Amino acid sequence: MTDAVGSIDTPDAEDEAPQSKKSRKGGKRGKKGPLGRLALFYRQIVAELRKVVWPTRNQLTTYTTVVIVFVVVMIGLVTVIDYGFQEAVKYVFG
């Protein structure tokens, strides 16, 4: 049984043809030297950084304040729990 793509039992025509060219490992990147690969790496970093949506100063201040308040609250919570365990251990073990 065949469909528009082909049958599962028979391979596609592209799969049957042997590859006549030896392909280098790494494709186009394999042809460049170490400095070329390093330059490509830094160009890709710059391209990705241009895609980033950077926060405004107001947003950055808000996010920083939220993080600091959260950390202070968590420090307080852990301190209270630690003090409770300390008192419980003193009560149990004398």
mmCIF file with all atom_site columns, N, CA and C in Angstrom, residues 35-76:
data_model
loop_
_atom_site.group_PDB
_atom_site.id
_atom_site.type_symbol
_atom_site.label_atom_id
_atom_site.label_alt_id
_atom_site.label_comp_id
_atom_site.label_asym_id
_atom_site.label_entity_id
_atom_site.label_seq_id
_atom_site.pdbx_PDB_ins_code
_atom_site.Cartn_x
_atom_site.Cartn_y
_atom_site.Cartn_z
_atom_site.occupancy
_atom_site.B_iso_or_equiv
_atom_site.pdbx_formal_charge
_atom_site.auth_seq_id
_atom_site.auth_comp_id
_atom_site.auth_asym_id
_atom_site.auth_atom_id
_atom_site.pdbx_PDB_model_num
ATOM 1   N N  . LEU A 1 35 ? 40.426 30.425 14.341 1.00 0.00 ? 35 LEU A N  1
ATOM 2   C CA . LEU A 1 35 ? 40.076 31.841 14.454 1.00 0.00 ? 35 LEU A CA 1
ATOM 3   C C  . LEU A 1 35 ? 38.759 32.142 13.753 1.00 0.00 ? 35 LEU A C  1
ATOM 4   N N  . GLY A 1 36 ? 38.502 31.462 12.650 1.00 0.00 ? 36 GLY A N  1
ATOM 5   C CA . GLY A 1 36 ? 37.234 31.652 11.947 1.00 0.00 ? 36 GLY A CA 1
ATOM 6   C C  . GLY A 1 36 ? 36.063 31.156 12.768 1.00 0.00 ? 36 GLY A C  1
ATOM 7   N N  . ARG A 1 37 ? 36.243 30.020 13.434 1.00 0.00 ? 37 ARG A N  1
ATOM 8   C CA . ARG A 1 37 ? 35.185 29.491 14.288 1.00 0.00 ? 37 ARG A CA 1
ATOM 9   C C  . ARG A 1 37 ? 34.948 30.399 15.488 1.00 0.00 ? 37 ARG A C  1
ATOM 10  N N  . LEU A 1 38 ? 36.036 30.954 16.041 1.00 0.00 ? 38 LEU A N  1
ATOM 11  C CA . LEU A 1 38 ? 35.907 31.864 17.173 1.00 0.00 ? 38 LEU A CA 1
ATOM 12  C C  . LEU A 1 38 ? 35.173 33.146 16.753 1.00 0.00 ? 38 LEU A C  1
ATOM 13  N N  . ALA A 1 39 ? 35.506 33.673 15.575 1.00 0.00 ? 39 ALA A N  1
ATOM 14  C CA . ALA A 1 39 ? 34.825 34.864 15.077 1.00 0.00 ? 39 ALA A CA 1
ATOM 15  C C  . ALA A 1 39 ? 33.343 34.574 14.838 1.00 0.00 ? 39 ALA A C  1
ATOM 16  N N  . LEU A 1 40 ? 33.033 33.403 14.289 1.00 0.00 ? 40 LEU A N  1
ATOM 17  C CA . LEU A 1 40 ? 31.638 33.019 14.078 1.00 0.00 ? 40 LEU A CA 1
ATOM 18  C C  . LEU A 1 40 ? 30.901 32.922 15.404 1.00 0.00 ? 40 LEU A C  1
ATOM 19  N N  . PHE A 1 41 ? 31.555 32.369 16.405 1.00 0.00 ? 41 PHE A N  1
ATOM 20  C CA . PHE A 1 41 ? 30.953 32.246 17.734 1.00 0.00 ? 41 PHE A CA 1
ATOM 21  C C  . PHE A 1 41 ? 30.596 33.619 18.292 1.00 0.00 ? 41 PHE A C  1
ATOM 22  N N  . TYR A 1 42 ? 31.519 34.576 18.210 1.00 0.00 ? 42 TYR A N  1
ATOM 23  C CA . TYR A 1 42 ? 31.248 35.916 18.741 1.00 0.00 ? 42 TYR A CA 1
ATOM 24  C C  . TYR A 1 42 ? 30.199 36.649 17.918 1.00 0.00 ? 42 TYR A C  1
ATOM 25  N N  . ARG A 1 43 ? 30.173 36.434 16.604 1.00 0.00 ? 43 ARG A N  1
ATOM 26  C CA . ARG A 1 43 ? 29.113 37.050 15.789 1.00 0.00 ? 43 ARG A CA 1
ATOM 27  C C  . ARG A 1 43 ? 27.752 36.507 16.183 1.00 0.00 ? 43 ARG A C  1
ATOM 28  N N  . GLN A 1 44 ? 27.676 35.219 16.486 1.00 0.00 ? 44 GLN A N  1
ATOM 29  C CA . GLN A 1 44 ? 26.411 34.627 16.915 1.00 0.00 ? 44 GLN A CA 1
ATOM 30  C C  . GLN A 1 44 ? 25.994 35.154 18.285 1.00 0.00 ? 44 GLN A C  1
ATOM 31  N N  . ILE A 1 45 ? 26.953 35.385 19.175 1.00 0.00 ? 45 ILE A N  1
ATOM 32  C CA . ILE A 1 45 ? 26.634 35.952 20.490 1.00 0.00 ? 45 ILE A CA 1
ATOM 33  C C  . ILE A 1 45 ? 26.037 37.344 20.323 1.00 0.00 ? 45 ILE A C  1
ATOM 34  N N  . VAL A 1 46 ? 26.670 38.177 19.505 1.00 0.00 ? 46 VAL A N  1
ATOM 35  C CA . VAL A 1 46 ? 26.172 39.534 19.290 1.00 0.00 ? 46 VAL A CA 1
ATOM 36  C C  . VAL A 1 46 ? 24.783 39.495 18.663 1.00 0.00 ? 46 VAL A C  1
ATOM 37  N N  . ALA A 1 47 ? 24.562 38.584 17.718 1.00 0.00 ? 47 ALA A N  1
ATOM 38  C CA . ALA A 1 47 ? 23.247 38.474 17.079 1.00 0.00 ? 47 ALA A CA 1
ATOM 39  C C  . ALA A 1 47 ? 22.182 38.065 18.088 1.00 0.00 ? 47 ALA A C  1
ATOM 40  N N  . GLU A 1 48 ? 22.508 37.155 18.999 1.00 0.00 ? 48 GLU A N  1
ATOM 41  C CA . GLU A 1 48 ? 21.534 36.743 20.012 1.00 0.00 ? 48 GLU A CA 1
ATOM 42  C C  . GLU A 1 48 ? 21.262 37.869 21.007 1.00 0.00 ? 48 GLU A C  1
ATOM 43  N N  . LEU A 1 49 ? 22.293 38.625 21.379 1.00 0.00 ? 49 LEU A N  1
ATOM 44  C CA . LEU A 1 49 ? 22.093 39.721 22.324 1.00 0.00 ? 49 LEU A CA 1
ATOM 45  C C  . LEU A 1 49 ? 21.233 40.830 21.728 1.00 0.00 ? 49 LEU A C  1
ATOM 46  N N  . ARG A 1 50 ? 21.262 40.984 20.418 1.00 0.00 ? 50 ARG A N  1
ATOM 47  C CA . ARG A 1 50 ? 20.408 41.992 19.778 1.00 0.00 ? 50 ARG A CA 1
ATOM 48  C C  . ARG A 1 50 ? 18.938 41.590 19.823 1.00 0.00 ? 50 ARG A C  1
ATOM 49  N N  . LYS A 1 51 ? 18.657 40.297 19.973 1.00 0.00 ? 51 LYS A N  1
ATOM 50  C CA . LYS A 1 51 ? 17.275 39.821 20.033 1.00 0.00 ? 51 LYS A CA 1
ATOM 51  C C  . LYS A 1 51 ? 16.665 40.010 21.422 1.00 0.00 ? 51 LYS A C  1
ATOM 52  N N  . VAL A 1 52 ? 17.501 40.227 22.431 1.00 0.00 ? 52 VAL A N  1
ATOM 53  C CA . VAL A 1 52 ? 17.027 40.315 23.805 1.00 0.00 ? 52 VAL A CA 1
ATOM 54  C C  . VAL A 1 52 ? 16.239 41.600 24.004 1.00 0.00 ? 52 VAL A C  1
ATOM 55  N N  . VAL A 1 53 ? 15.124 41.500 24.701 1.00 0.00 ? 53 VAL A N  1
ATOM 56  C CA . VAL A 1 53 ? 14.352 42.681 25.076 1.00 0.00 ? 53 VAL A CA 1
ATOM 57  C C  . VAL A 1 53 ? 14.851 43.104 26.448 1.00 0.00 ? 53 VAL A C  1
ATOM 58  N N  . TRP A 1 54 ? 15.601 44.196 26.486 1.00 0.00 ? 54 TRP A N  1
ATOM 59  C CA . TRP A 1 54 ? 16.206 44.653 27.727 1.00 0.00 ? 54 TRP A CA 1
ATOM 60  C C  . TRP A 1 54 ? 15.183 45.433 28.536 1.00 0.00 ? 54 TRP A C  1
ATOM 61  N N  . PRO A 1 55 ? 15.168 45.258 29.872 1.00 0.00 ? 55 PRO A N  1
ATOM 62  C CA . PRO A 1 55 ? 14.210 45.992 30.709 1.00 0.00 ? 55 PRO A CA 1
ATOM 63  C C  . PRO A 1 55 ? 14.600 47.464 30.817 1.00 0.00 ? 55 PRO A C  1
ATOM 64  N N  . THR A 1 56 ? 13.590 48.294 31.047 1.00 0.00 ? 56 THR A N  1
ATOM 65  C CA . THR A 1 56 ? 13.859 49.711 31.271 1.00 0.00 ? 56 THR A CA 1
ATOM 66  C C  . THR A 1 56 ? 14.413 49.888 32.678 1.00 0.00 ? 56 THR A C  1
ATOM 67  N N  . ARG A 1 57 ? 14.883 51.091 32.980 1.00 0.00 ? 57 ARG A N  1
ATOM 68  C CA . ARG A 1 57 ? 15.437 51.350 34.308 1.00 0.00 ? 57 ARG A CA 1
ATOM 69  C C  . ARG A 1 57 ? 14.359 51.164 35.373 1.00 0.00 ? 57 ARG A C  1
ATOM 70  N N  . ASN A 1 58 ? 13.137 51.595 35.084 1.00 0.00 ? 58 ASN A N  1
ATOM 71  C CA . ASN A 1 58 ? 12.037 51.458 36.039 1.00 0.00 ? 58 ASN A CA 1
ATOM 72  C C  . ASN A 1 58 ? 11.728 49.978 36.303 1.00 0.00 ? 58 ASN A C  1
ATOM 73  N N  . GLN A 1 59 ? 11.675 49.183 35.249 1.00 0.00 ? 59 GLN A N  1
ATOM 74  C CA . GLN A 1 59 ? 11.428 47.747 35.414 1.00 0.00 ? 59 GLN A CA 1
ATOM 75  C C  . GLN A 1 59 ? 12.557 47.084 36.198 1.00 0.00 ? 59 GLN A C  1
ATOM 76  N N  . LEU A 1 60 ? 13.788 47.474 35.892 1.00 0.00 ? 60 LEU A N  1
ATOM 77  C CA . LEU A 1 60 ? 14.942 46.892 36.573 1.00 0.00 ? 60 LEU A CA 1
ATOM 78  C C  . LEU A 1 60 ? 14.917 47.215 38.060 1.00 0.00 ? 60 LEU A C  1
ATOM 79  N N  . THR A 1 61 ? 14.553 48.448 38.403 1.00 0.00 ? 61 THR A N  1
ATOM 80  C CA . THR A 1 61 ? 14.437 48.839 39.810 1.00 0.00 ? 61 THR A CA 1
ATOM 81  C C  . THR A 1 61 ? 13.343 48.031 40.506 1.00 0.00 ? 61 THR A C  1
ATOM 82  N N  . THR A 1 62 ? 12.205 47.864 39.825 1.00 0.00 ? 62 THR A N  1
ATOM 83  C CA . THR A 1 62 ? 11.104 47.097 40.395 1.00 0.00 ? 62 THR A CA 1
ATOM 84  C C  . THR A 1 62 ? 11.503 45.646 40.618 1.00 0.00 ? 62 THR A C  1
ATOM 85  N N  . TYR A 1 63 ? 12.122 45.016 39.624 1.00 0.00 ? 63 TYR A N  1
ATOM 86  C CA . TYR A 1 63 ? 12.525 43.614 39.743 1.00 0.00 ? 63 TYR A CA 1
ATOM 87  C C  . TYR A 1 63 ? 13.552 43.434 40.856 1.00 0.00 ? 63 TYR A C  1
ATOM 88  N N  . THR A 1 64 ? 14.503 44.361 40.948 1.00 0.00 ? 64 THR A N  1
ATOM 89  C CA . THR A 1 64 ? 15.529 44.264 41.983 1.00 0.00 ? 64 THR A CA 1
ATOM 90  C C  . THR A 1 64 ? 14.914 44.391 43.367 1.00 0.00 ? 64 THR A C  1
ATOM 91  N N  . THR A 1 65 ? 13.981 45.317 43.527 1.00 0.00 ? 65 THR A N  1
ATOM 92  C CA . THR A 1 65 ? 13.306 45.496 44.814 1.00 0.00 ? 65 THR A CA 1
ATOM 93  C C  . THR A 1 65 ? 12.531 44.251 45.200 1.00 0.00 ? 65 THR A C  1
ATOM 94  N N  . VAL A 1 66 ? 11.831 43.663 44.245 1.00 0.00 ? 66 VAL A N  1
ATOM 95  C CA . VAL A 1 66 ? 11.059 42.451 44.520 1.00 0.00 ? 66 VAL A CA 1
ATOM 96  C C  . VAL A 1 66 ? 11.980 41.317 44.963 1.00 0.00 ? 66 VAL A C  1
ATOM 97  N N  . VAL A 1 67 ? 13.107 41.161 44.308 1.00 0.00 ? 67 VAL A N  1
ATOM 98  C CA . VAL A 1 67 ? 14.048 40.093 44.661 1.00 0.00 ? 67 VAL A CA 1
ATOM 99  C C  . VAL A 1 67 ? 14.619 40.320 46.057 1.00 0.00 ? 67 VAL A C  1
ATOM 100 N N  . ILE A 1 68 ? 15.012 41.554 46.367 1.00 0.00 ? 68 ILE A N  1
ATOM 101 C CA . ILE A 1 68 ? 15.590 41.836 47.681 1.00 0.00 ? 68 ILE A CA 1
ATOM 102 C C  . ILE A 1 68 ? 14.555 41.604 48.783 1.00 0.00 ? 68 ILE A C  1
ATOM 103 N N  . VAL A 1 69 ? 13.321 42.047 48.577 1.00 0.00 ? 69 VAL A N  1
ATOM 104 C CA . VAL A 1 69 ? 12.268 41.833 49.579 1.00 0.00 ? 69 VAL A CA 1
ATOM 105 C C  . VAL A 1 69 ? 12.014 40.336 49.756 1.00 0.00 ? 69 VAL A C  1
ATOM 106 N N  . PHE A 1 70 ? 11.964 39.588 48.664 1.00 0.00 ? 70 PHE A N  1
ATOM 107 C CA . PHE A 1 70 ? 11.749 38.148 48.753 1.00 0.00 ? 70 PHE A CA 1
ATOM 108 C C  . PHE A 1 70 ? 12.870 37.473 49.541 1.00 0.00 ? 70 PHE A C  1
ATOM 109 N N  . VAL A 1 71 ? 14.102 37.855 49.273 1.00 0.00 ? 71 VAL A N  1
ATOM 110 C CA . VAL A 1 71 ? 15.241 37.247 49.974 1.00 0.00 ? 71 VAL A CA 1
ATOM 111 C C  . VAL A 1 71 ? 15.178 37.577 51.466 1.00 0.00 ? 71 VAL A C  1
ATOM 112 N N  . VAL A 1 72 ? 14.843 38.818 51.814 1.00 0.00 ? 72 VAL A N  1
ATOM 113 C CA . VAL A 1 72 ? 14.750 39.197 53.223 1.00 0.00 ? 72 VAL A CA 1
ATOM 114 C C  . VAL A 1 72 ? 13.641 38.402 53.912 1.00 0.00 ? 72 VAL A C  1
ATOM 115 N N  . VAL A 1 73 ? 12.495 38.231 53.249 1.00 0.00 ? 73 VAL A N  1
ATOM 116 C CA . VAL A 1 73 ? 11.402 37.447 53.823 1.00 0.00 ? 73 VAL A CA 1
ATOM 117 C C  . VAL A 1 73 ? 11.833 35.997 54.028 1.00 0.00 ? 73 VAL A C  1
ATOM 118 N N  . MET A 1 74 ? 12.519 35.424 53.055 1.00 0.00 ? 74 MET A N  1
ATOM 119 C CA . MET A 1 74 ? 12.973 34.036 53.182 1.00 0.00 ? 74 MET A CA 1
ATOM 120 C C  . MET A 1 74 ? 14.006 33.890 54.298 1.00 0.00 ? 74 MET A C  1
ATOM 121 N N  . ILE A 1 75 ? 14.895 34.876 54.448 1.00 0.00 ? 75 ILE A N  1
ATOM 122 C CA . ILE A 1 75 ? 15.869 34.843 55.551 1.00 0.00 ? 75 ILE A CA 1
ATOM 123 C C  . ILE A 1 75 ? 15.132 34.858 56.889 1.00 0.00 ? 75 ILE A C  1
ATOM 124 N N  . GLY A 1 76 ? 14.124 35.709 57.002 1.00 0.00 ? 76 GLY A N  1
ATOM 125 C CA . GLY A 1 76 ? 13.335 35.763 58.230 1.00 0.00 ? 76 GLY A CA 1
ATOM 126 C C  . GLY A 1 76 ? 12.630 34.453 58.503 1.00 0.00 ? 76 GLY A C  1
#
